[in-house]
Structures are given as C-alpha cells and as structure tokens.
Amino acid sequence: MKTKHKTNKQQYAYQVIRSRILDGRYPPGHKLVIDQLARELQTSAIPVREAIRLLEADSLISFKPYSGAIVTPFDEQAYLETLSVLAVLEGFATAESSIHFPHEKLEGLRVYTKLMEDALEHLDYSLFSNYNKEFHRLTYNYCRNQFLLEQIHTTWERLGTVRKQGSTMKPLRMKRSVAEHYQLIEMIERREEPKIIEAFARNHKLNTLKAFLEDSQQNSI
C-alpha cells in the first residue's frame, strides 16, 4: 500500500509540473526548487524529485550546473524541424478526414475559430494556442489512418517540449491564421478535392513557420 501511495504522489507531482510547463506557467529556463514544490504539493521531496527525473526523460526538464533542475530552454532548430513534419502529417490527415467529415460537425470548427478570435482580442496567446490545437484535432478527427494519427500525436508531444512560452505566433500571423481557418472550413464544407485541402492545410502550418523565421531574422538584425 505504501508503494502505491508513493506512486500516486509521484504521478500527481509529475502531472502538475508537466501541465505548468506546457501551458507556459513555468517558462523555458525556469528553475524548479524541489523543497518549494514539495511544500506546495503537500508531499515530501522524494515524489517531486522522481517526477522531475521522469520529466527529464520527456525532455521537458534539464539539469544546469550550479542551478539544478530547470525547464528545458527553447530549441529553435528542433521547433522548426518538428513544425515542418507536423505540417506534412496534418495536411495529409486533414485531407483524408475531409472525405468523411460530417456536415453537422462543421459548427464545431467555427466555434473553435471564434474562440480563437476572442482569445486574440483579449491577448490571451496561450488560450489561442490551445483552441488552435483543438481546431486542428477536429479537422483530422475523421481520418481513418490510425497510424498517421498516432504520429501526429507524437509530433505534437515533441513540439510541446521545444516550443516557447505560449504561442510562437505574433498577433498579425494569428489574425491571418484565423482567416485561413475560415477558408479551410469552407473547403471542407464544399467537399473540395482532398489534394487541394492537403496543400492548403500544409501551407497553413508552414505559414506559421515562415512568420516565425521572419520574426527571428528581424530580431537578429
């Protein structure tokens, strides 16, 4: 029973710390103080330490000399590579899903897009990013290639370990992204050819990558 109780505390600590990293509350480079976390989570230091080891295996946490455990710094190259792969995978999955997409589910896509607009209006970029992810999850939800869906899930998980706090998009790109979502909804609604939907969905994701690169180049000048 003691072992099970210990495991439950470890899993609880793991889930709490992980969620705070992925939603941006613990940004890249943030130092994790084990004793402080233990007090906050009302547990001993051992489950927290074991949870941090698990998060290190997930690449969400790194150990820095003289600093200890920190949230893994943003890896720009890994982000670009992962987003490029995600663009290809989601493009194909969205095209496959469009063939079977139920007409009555289109309203769900519109709701997520409207929620993104509201989040952008309130400058809540983290919430914008979450709704964006849910929008795309629904676009390819009716793809019947389960292996492809598993690869997308894995790629999203990897993206979560390398991305910056909140959204990596700037307000102008976010506004354009919303407009592209409405275009994609119209394409799915009128049963556009899958190859056309695939190209549009892929380029939609690549447009985010291009905007990120442009912004990085401007900041380096």
mmCIF file of C-alpha atoms in Angstrom:
data_model
loop_
_atom_site.group_PDB
_atom_site.id
_atom_site.type_symbol
_atom_site.label_atom_id
_atom_site.label_comp_id
_atom_site.label_asym_id
_atom_site.label_seq_id
_atom_site.Cartn_x
_atom_site.Cartn_y
_atom_site.Cartn_z
ATOM 1 C CA MET A 1 0.000 0.000 0.000
ATOM 2 C CA LYS A 2 2.874 2.368 0.808
ATOM 3 C CA THR A 3 4.383 1.778 -2.642
ATOM 4 C CA LYS A 4 1.066 2.558 -4.337
ATOM 5 C CA HIS A 5 0.632 5.725 -2.248
ATOM 6 C CA LYS A 6 4.162 6.817 -3.155
ATOM 7 C CA THR A 7 3.473 6.186 -6.859
ATOM 8 C CA ASN A 8 0.266 8.221 -6.697
ATOM 9 C CA LYS A 9 2.137 11.195 -5.200
ATOM 10 C CA GLN A 10 4.838 10.883 -7.835
ATOM 11 C CA GLN A 11 2.275 10.810 -10.654
ATOM 12 C CA TYR A 12 0.425 13.774 -9.156
ATOM 13 C CA ALA A 13 3.634 15.798 -8.957
ATOM 14 C CA TYR A 14 4.517 14.748 -12.500
ATOM 15 C CA GLN A 15 1.146 15.827 -13.906
ATOM 16 C CA VAL A 16 1.118 19.185 -12.083
ATOM 17 C CA ILE A 17 4.648 20.176 -13.076
ATOM 18 C CA ARG A 18 4.184 18.930 -16.633
ATOM 19 C CA SER A 19 0.964 20.898 -17.146
ATOM 20 C CA ARG A 20 2.600 24.066 -15.826
ATOM 21 C CA ILE A 21 5.473 23.675 -18.259
ATOM 22 C CA LEU A 22 3.246 23.031 -21.264
ATOM 23 C CA ASP A 23 0.830 25.879 -20.559
ATOM 24 C CA GLY A 24 3.676 28.348 -20.029
ATOM 25 C CA ARG A 25 3.369 28.977 -16.289
ATOM 26 C CA TYR A 26 6.886 27.565 -15.975
ATOM 27 C CA PRO A 27 8.675 29.161 -18.965
ATOM 28 C CA PRO A 28 11.917 27.887 -20.544
ATOM 29 C CA GLY A 29 14.821 28.375 -18.145
ATOM 30 C CA HIS A 30 12.553 28.475 -15.070
ATOM 31 C CA LYS A 31 14.325 26.988 -12.034
ATOM 32 C CA LEU A 32 12.483 24.237 -10.183
ATOM 33 C CA VAL A 33 13.082 24.208 -6.433
ATOM 34 C CA ILE A 34 12.260 20.750 -5.113
ATOM 35 C CA ASP A 35 11.583 21.730 -1.487
ATOM 36 C CA GLN A 36 9.323 24.582 -2.568
ATOM 37 C CA LEU A 37 7.354 22.306 -4.898
ATOM 38 C CA ALA A 38 7.061 19.668 -2.173
ATOM 39 C CA ARG A 39 5.539 22.203 0.207
ATOM 40 C CA GLU A 40 3.172 23.474 -2.459
ATOM 41 C CA LEU A 41 2.044 19.954 -3.418
ATOM 42 C CA GLN A 42 1.893 18.898 0.238
ATOM 43 C CA THR A 43 4.226 15.966 -0.159
ATOM 44 C CA SER A 44 7.821 15.041 0.624
ATOM 45 C CA ALA A 45 10.738 15.867 -1.632
ATOM 46 C CA ILE A 46 11.095 12.269 -2.875
ATOM 47 C CA PRO A 47 7.993 12.110 -5.153
ATOM 48 C CA VAL A 48 8.850 15.551 -6.573
ATOM 49 C CA ARG A 49 12.426 14.509 -7.274
ATOM 50 C CA GLU A 50 11.236 11.315 -9.002
ATOM 51 C CA ALA A 51 8.683 13.316 -11.019
ATOM 52 C CA ILE A 52 11.436 15.660 -12.176
ATOM 53 C CA ARG A 53 13.500 12.666 -13.325
ATOM 54 C CA LEU A 54 10.533 11.493 -15.410
ATOM 55 C CA LEU A 55 10.157 14.974 -16.905
ATOM 56 C CA GLU A 56 13.846 14.964 -17.718
ATOM 57 C CA ALA A 57 13.277 11.754 -19.691
ATOM 58 C CA ASP A 58 10.471 13.606 -21.528
ATOM 59 C CA SER A 59 13.000 16.368 -22.386
ATOM 60 C CA LEU A 60 10.873 18.920 -20.554
ATOM 61 C CA ILE A 61 13.450 19.450 -17.813
ATOM 62 C CA SER A 62 17.229 19.763 -17.960
ATOM 63 C CA PHE A 63 19.902 19.951 -15.291
ATOM 64 C CA LYS A 64 22.156 23.005 -15.382
ATOM 65 C CA PRO A 65 25.442 23.111 -13.433
ATOM 66 C CA TYR A 66 25.159 25.144 -10.208
ATOM 67 C CA SER A 67 21.429 25.733 -10.873
ATOM 68 C CA GLY A 68 19.854 22.301 -10.703
ATOM 69 C CA ALA A 69 16.627 21.425 -12.496
ATOM 70 C CA ILE A 70 15.337 23.986 -14.995
ATOM 71 C CA VAL A 71 12.660 23.926 -17.681
ATOM 72 C CA THR A 72 14.420 22.992 -20.895
ATOM 73 C CA PRO A 73 15.346 26.120 -22.907
ATOM 74 C CA PHE A 74 13.627 26.794 -26.214
ATOM 75 C CA ASP A 75 15.270 24.824 -29.048
ATOM 76 C CA GLU A 76 14.671 26.816 -32.227
ATOM 77 C CA GLN A 77 16.067 24.227 -34.648
ATOM 78 C CA ALA A 78 14.040 21.419 -33.081
ATOM 79 C CA TYR A 79 10.934 23.613 -33.202
ATOM 80 C CA LEU A 80 11.386 24.332 -36.910
ATOM 81 C CA GLU A 81 12.028 20.697 -37.765
ATOM 82 C CA THR A 82 9.071 19.456 -35.730
ATOM 83 C CA LEU A 83 6.649 22.033 -37.117
ATOM 84 C CA SER A 84 7.740 21.159 -40.678
ATOM 85 C CA VAL A 85 6.957 17.491 -40.095
ATOM 86 C CA LEU A 86 3.664 18.358 -38.402
ATOM 87 C CA ALA A 87 2.666 20.427 -41.443
ATOM 88 C CA VAL A 88 3.089 17.400 -43.720
ATOM 89 C CA LEU A 89 1.336 14.965 -41.381
ATOM 90 C CA GLU A 90 -1.613 17.239 -40.571
ATOM 91 C CA GLY A 91 -2.017 18.251 -44.201
ATOM 92 C CA PHE A 92 -2.438 14.645 -45.315
ATOM 93 C CA ALA A 93 -4.606 13.687 -42.319
ATOM 94 C CA THR A 94 -6.906 16.688 -42.849
ATOM 95 C CA ALA A 95 -7.341 15.749 -46.499
ATOM 96 C CA GLU A 96 -8.171 12.150 -45.596
ATOM 97 C CA SER A 97 -10.553 13.318 -42.878
ATOM 98 C CA SER A 98 -12.341 15.720 -45.230
ATOM 99 C CA ILE A 99 -13.656 12.783 -47.245
ATOM 100 C CA HIS A 100 -15.633 11.535 -44.247
ATOM 101 C CA PHE A 101 -16.150 14.789 -42.332
ATOM 102 C CA PRO A 102 -19.777 15.005 -41.059
ATOM 103 C CA HIS A 103 -21.529 18.187 -42.171
ATOM 104 C CA GLU A 104 -23.020 18.688 -38.701
ATOM 105 C CA LYS A 105 -19.525 18.827 -37.146
ATOM 106 C CA LEU A 106 -18.543 21.935 -39.138
ATOM 107 C CA GLU A 107 -20.112 24.095 -36.449
ATOM 108 C CA GLY A 108 -17.501 22.793 -34.018
ATOM 109 C CA LEU A 109 -14.759 24.124 -36.275
ATOM 110 C CA ARG A 110 -16.470 27.511 -36.393
ATOM 111 C CA VAL A 111 -16.816 27.585 -32.600
ATOM 112 C CA TYR A 112 -13.104 26.919 -32.064
ATOM 113 C CA THR A 113 -12.209 29.595 -34.609
ATOM 114 C CA LYS A 114 -14.475 32.117 -32.905
ATOM 115 C CA LEU A 115 -12.908 31.252 -29.549
ATOM 116 C CA MET A 116 -9.503 31.906 -31.103
ATOM 117 C CA GLU A 117 -10.703 35.337 -32.228
ATOM 118 C CA ASP A 118 -11.913 36.100 -28.703
ATOM 119 C CA ALA A 119 -8.611 34.930 -27.181
ATOM 120 C CA LEU A 120 -6.683 37.113 -29.618
ATOM 121 C CA GLU A 121 -8.857 40.108 -28.777
ATOM 122 C CA HIS A 122 -8.018 39.613 -25.078
ATOM 123 C CA LEU A 123 -4.324 38.995 -25.894
ATOM 124 C CA ASP A 124 -4.506 35.546 -24.324
ATOM 125 C CA TYR A 125 -1.978 33.851 -26.587
ATOM 126 C CA SER A 126 -1.765 30.651 -24.583
ATOM 127 C CA LEU A 127 -5.533 30.143 -24.828
ATOM 128 C CA PHE A 128 -5.362 30.986 -28.539
ATOM 129 C CA SER A 129 -2.782 28.232 -28.973
ATOM 130 C CA ASN A 130 -4.941 25.708 -27.096
ATOM 131 C CA TYR A 131 -8.024 26.442 -29.219
ATOM 132 C CA ASN A 132 -5.896 26.282 -32.350
ATOM 133 C CA LYS A 133 -4.730 22.804 -31.396
ATOM 134 C CA GLU A 134 -8.310 21.667 -30.748
ATOM 135 C CA PHE A 135 -9.424 23.104 -34.092
ATOM 136 C CA HIS A 136 -6.840 21.072 -35.961
ATOM 137 C CA ARG A 137 -7.523 17.976 -33.904
ATOM 138 C CA LEU A 138 -11.123 18.146 -35.123
ATOM 139 C CA THR A 139 -10.157 18.747 -38.768
ATOM 140 C CA TYR A 140 -8.335 15.419 -38.933
ATOM 141 C CA ASN A 141 -10.521 13.559 -36.433
ATOM 142 C CA TYR A 142 -12.234 11.584 -39.211
ATOM 143 C CA CYS A 143 -9.030 10.356 -40.816
ATOM 144 C CA ARG A 144 -9.170 6.542 -40.772
ATOM 145 C CA ASN A 145 -5.406 6.030 -40.779
ATOM 146 C CA GLN A 146 -4.776 5.340 -37.100
ATOM 147 C CA PHE A 147 -1.014 5.086 -37.506
ATOM 148 C CA LEU A 148 -0.954 8.557 -39.044
ATOM 149 C CA LEU A 149 -2.988 9.937 -36.125
ATOM 150 C CA GLU A 150 -0.568 8.351 -33.667
ATOM 151 C CA GLN A 151 2.356 10.021 -35.438
ATOM 152 C CA ILE A 152 0.606 13.396 -35.247
ATOM 153 C CA HIS A 153 0.021 12.934 -31.521
ATOM 154 C CA THR A 154 3.694 12.041 -31.001
ATOM 155 C CA THR A 155 4.805 15.053 -33.032
ATOM 156 C CA TRP A 156 2.562 17.374 -31.018
ATOM 157 C CA GLU A 157 4.100 15.942 -27.849
ATOM 158 C CA ARG A 158 7.579 16.686 -29.168
ATOM 159 C CA LEU A 159 6.522 20.192 -30.166
ATOM 160 C CA GLY A 160 5.424 20.779 -26.591
ATOM 161 C CA THR A 161 8.936 20.038 -25.334
ATOM 162 C CA VAL A 162 10.686 22.548 -27.615
ATOM 163 C CA ARG A 163 8.291 25.479 -28.043
ATOM 164 C CA LYS A 164 8.373 28.864 -26.349
ATOM 165 C CA GLN A 165 6.040 30.028 -23.622
ATOM 166 C CA GLY A 166 2.509 30.383 -25.004
ATOM 167 C CA SER A 167 2.147 30.796 -28.737
ATOM 168 C CA THR A 168 5.132 31.335 -31.015
ATOM 169 C CA MET A 169 2.925 33.374 -33.363
ATOM 170 C CA LYS A 170 2.710 37.143 -33.420
ATOM 171 C CA PRO A 171 -0.683 38.934 -33.440
ATOM 172 C CA LEU A 172 -0.577 39.638 -37.194
ATOM 173 C CA ARG A 173 0.102 35.979 -38.025
ATOM 174 C CA MET A 174 -2.535 34.890 -35.521
ATOM 175 C CA LYS A 175 -5.118 37.092 -37.243
ATOM 176 C CA ARG A 176 -4.196 35.628 -40.621
ATOM 177 C CA SER A 177 -4.307 32.135 -39.154
ATOM 178 C CA VAL A 178 -7.918 32.694 -38.071
ATOM 179 C CA ALA A 179 -8.813 33.834 -41.606
ATOM 180 C CA GLU A 180 -7.174 30.688 -43.017
ATOM 181 C CA HIS A 181 -9.233 28.574 -40.627
ATOM 182 C CA TYR A 182 -12.444 30.007 -42.064
ATOM 183 C CA GLN A 183 -11.134 29.257 -45.562
ATOM 184 C CA LEU A 184 -10.372 25.674 -44.580
ATOM 185 C CA ILE A 185 -13.854 25.253 -43.104
ATOM 186 C CA GLU A 186 -15.396 26.410 -46.396
ATOM 187 C CA MET A 187 -13.210 23.983 -48.343
ATOM 188 C CA ILE A 188 -14.258 21.056 -46.154
ATOM 189 C CA GLU A 189 -17.912 22.119 -46.345
ATOM 190 C CA ARG A 190 -17.977 22.141 -50.154
ATOM 191 C CA ARG A 191 -16.047 18.855 -50.358
ATOM 192 C CA GLU A 192 -13.053 20.351 -52.139
ATOM 193 C CA GLU A 193 -10.679 17.807 -53.695
ATOM 194 C CA PRO A 194 -8.547 16.148 -50.994
ATOM 195 C CA LYS A 195 -5.274 17.080 -52.711
ATOM 196 C CA ILE A 196 -6.276 20.758 -52.651
ATOM 197 C CA ILE A 197 -7.241 20.566 -48.973
ATOM 198 C CA GLU A 198 -3.973 18.786 -48.203
ATOM 199 C CA ALA A 199 -1.924 21.527 -49.857
ATOM 200 C CA PHE A 200 -3.878 24.287 -48.107
ATOM 201 C CA ALA A 201 -3.678 22.667 -44.653
ATOM 202 C CA ARG A 202 0.044 22.002 -45.081
ATOM 203 C CA ASN A 203 0.775 25.555 -46.213
ATOM 204 C CA HIS A 204 -1.357 26.924 -43.385
ATOM 205 C CA LYS A 205 1.028 25.328 -40.896
ATOM 206 C CA LEU A 206 4.098 26.310 -42.918
ATOM 207 C CA ASN A 207 2.913 29.928 -42.958
ATOM 208 C CA THR A 208 3.347 29.927 -39.187
ATOM 209 C CA LEU A 209 6.859 28.608 -39.623
ATOM 210 C CA LYS A 210 7.669 31.287 -42.223
ATOM 211 C CA ALA A 211 6.315 34.035 -39.956
ATOM 212 C CA PHE A 212 8.438 32.732 -37.098
ATOM 213 C CA LEU A 213 11.567 32.742 -39.268
ATOM 214 C CA GLU A 214 10.877 36.261 -40.495
ATOM 215 C CA ASP A 215 10.437 37.482 -36.943
ATOM 216 C CA SER A 216 13.661 35.738 -35.832
ATOM 217 C CA GLN A 217 15.598 37.338 -38.685
ATOM 218 C CA GLN A 218 14.276 40.805 -37.828
ATOM 219 C CA ASN A 219 15.210 40.363 -34.160
ATOM 220 C CA SER A 220 18.744 39.324 -35.107
ATOM 221 C CA ILE A 221 19.373 42.491 -37.150
#
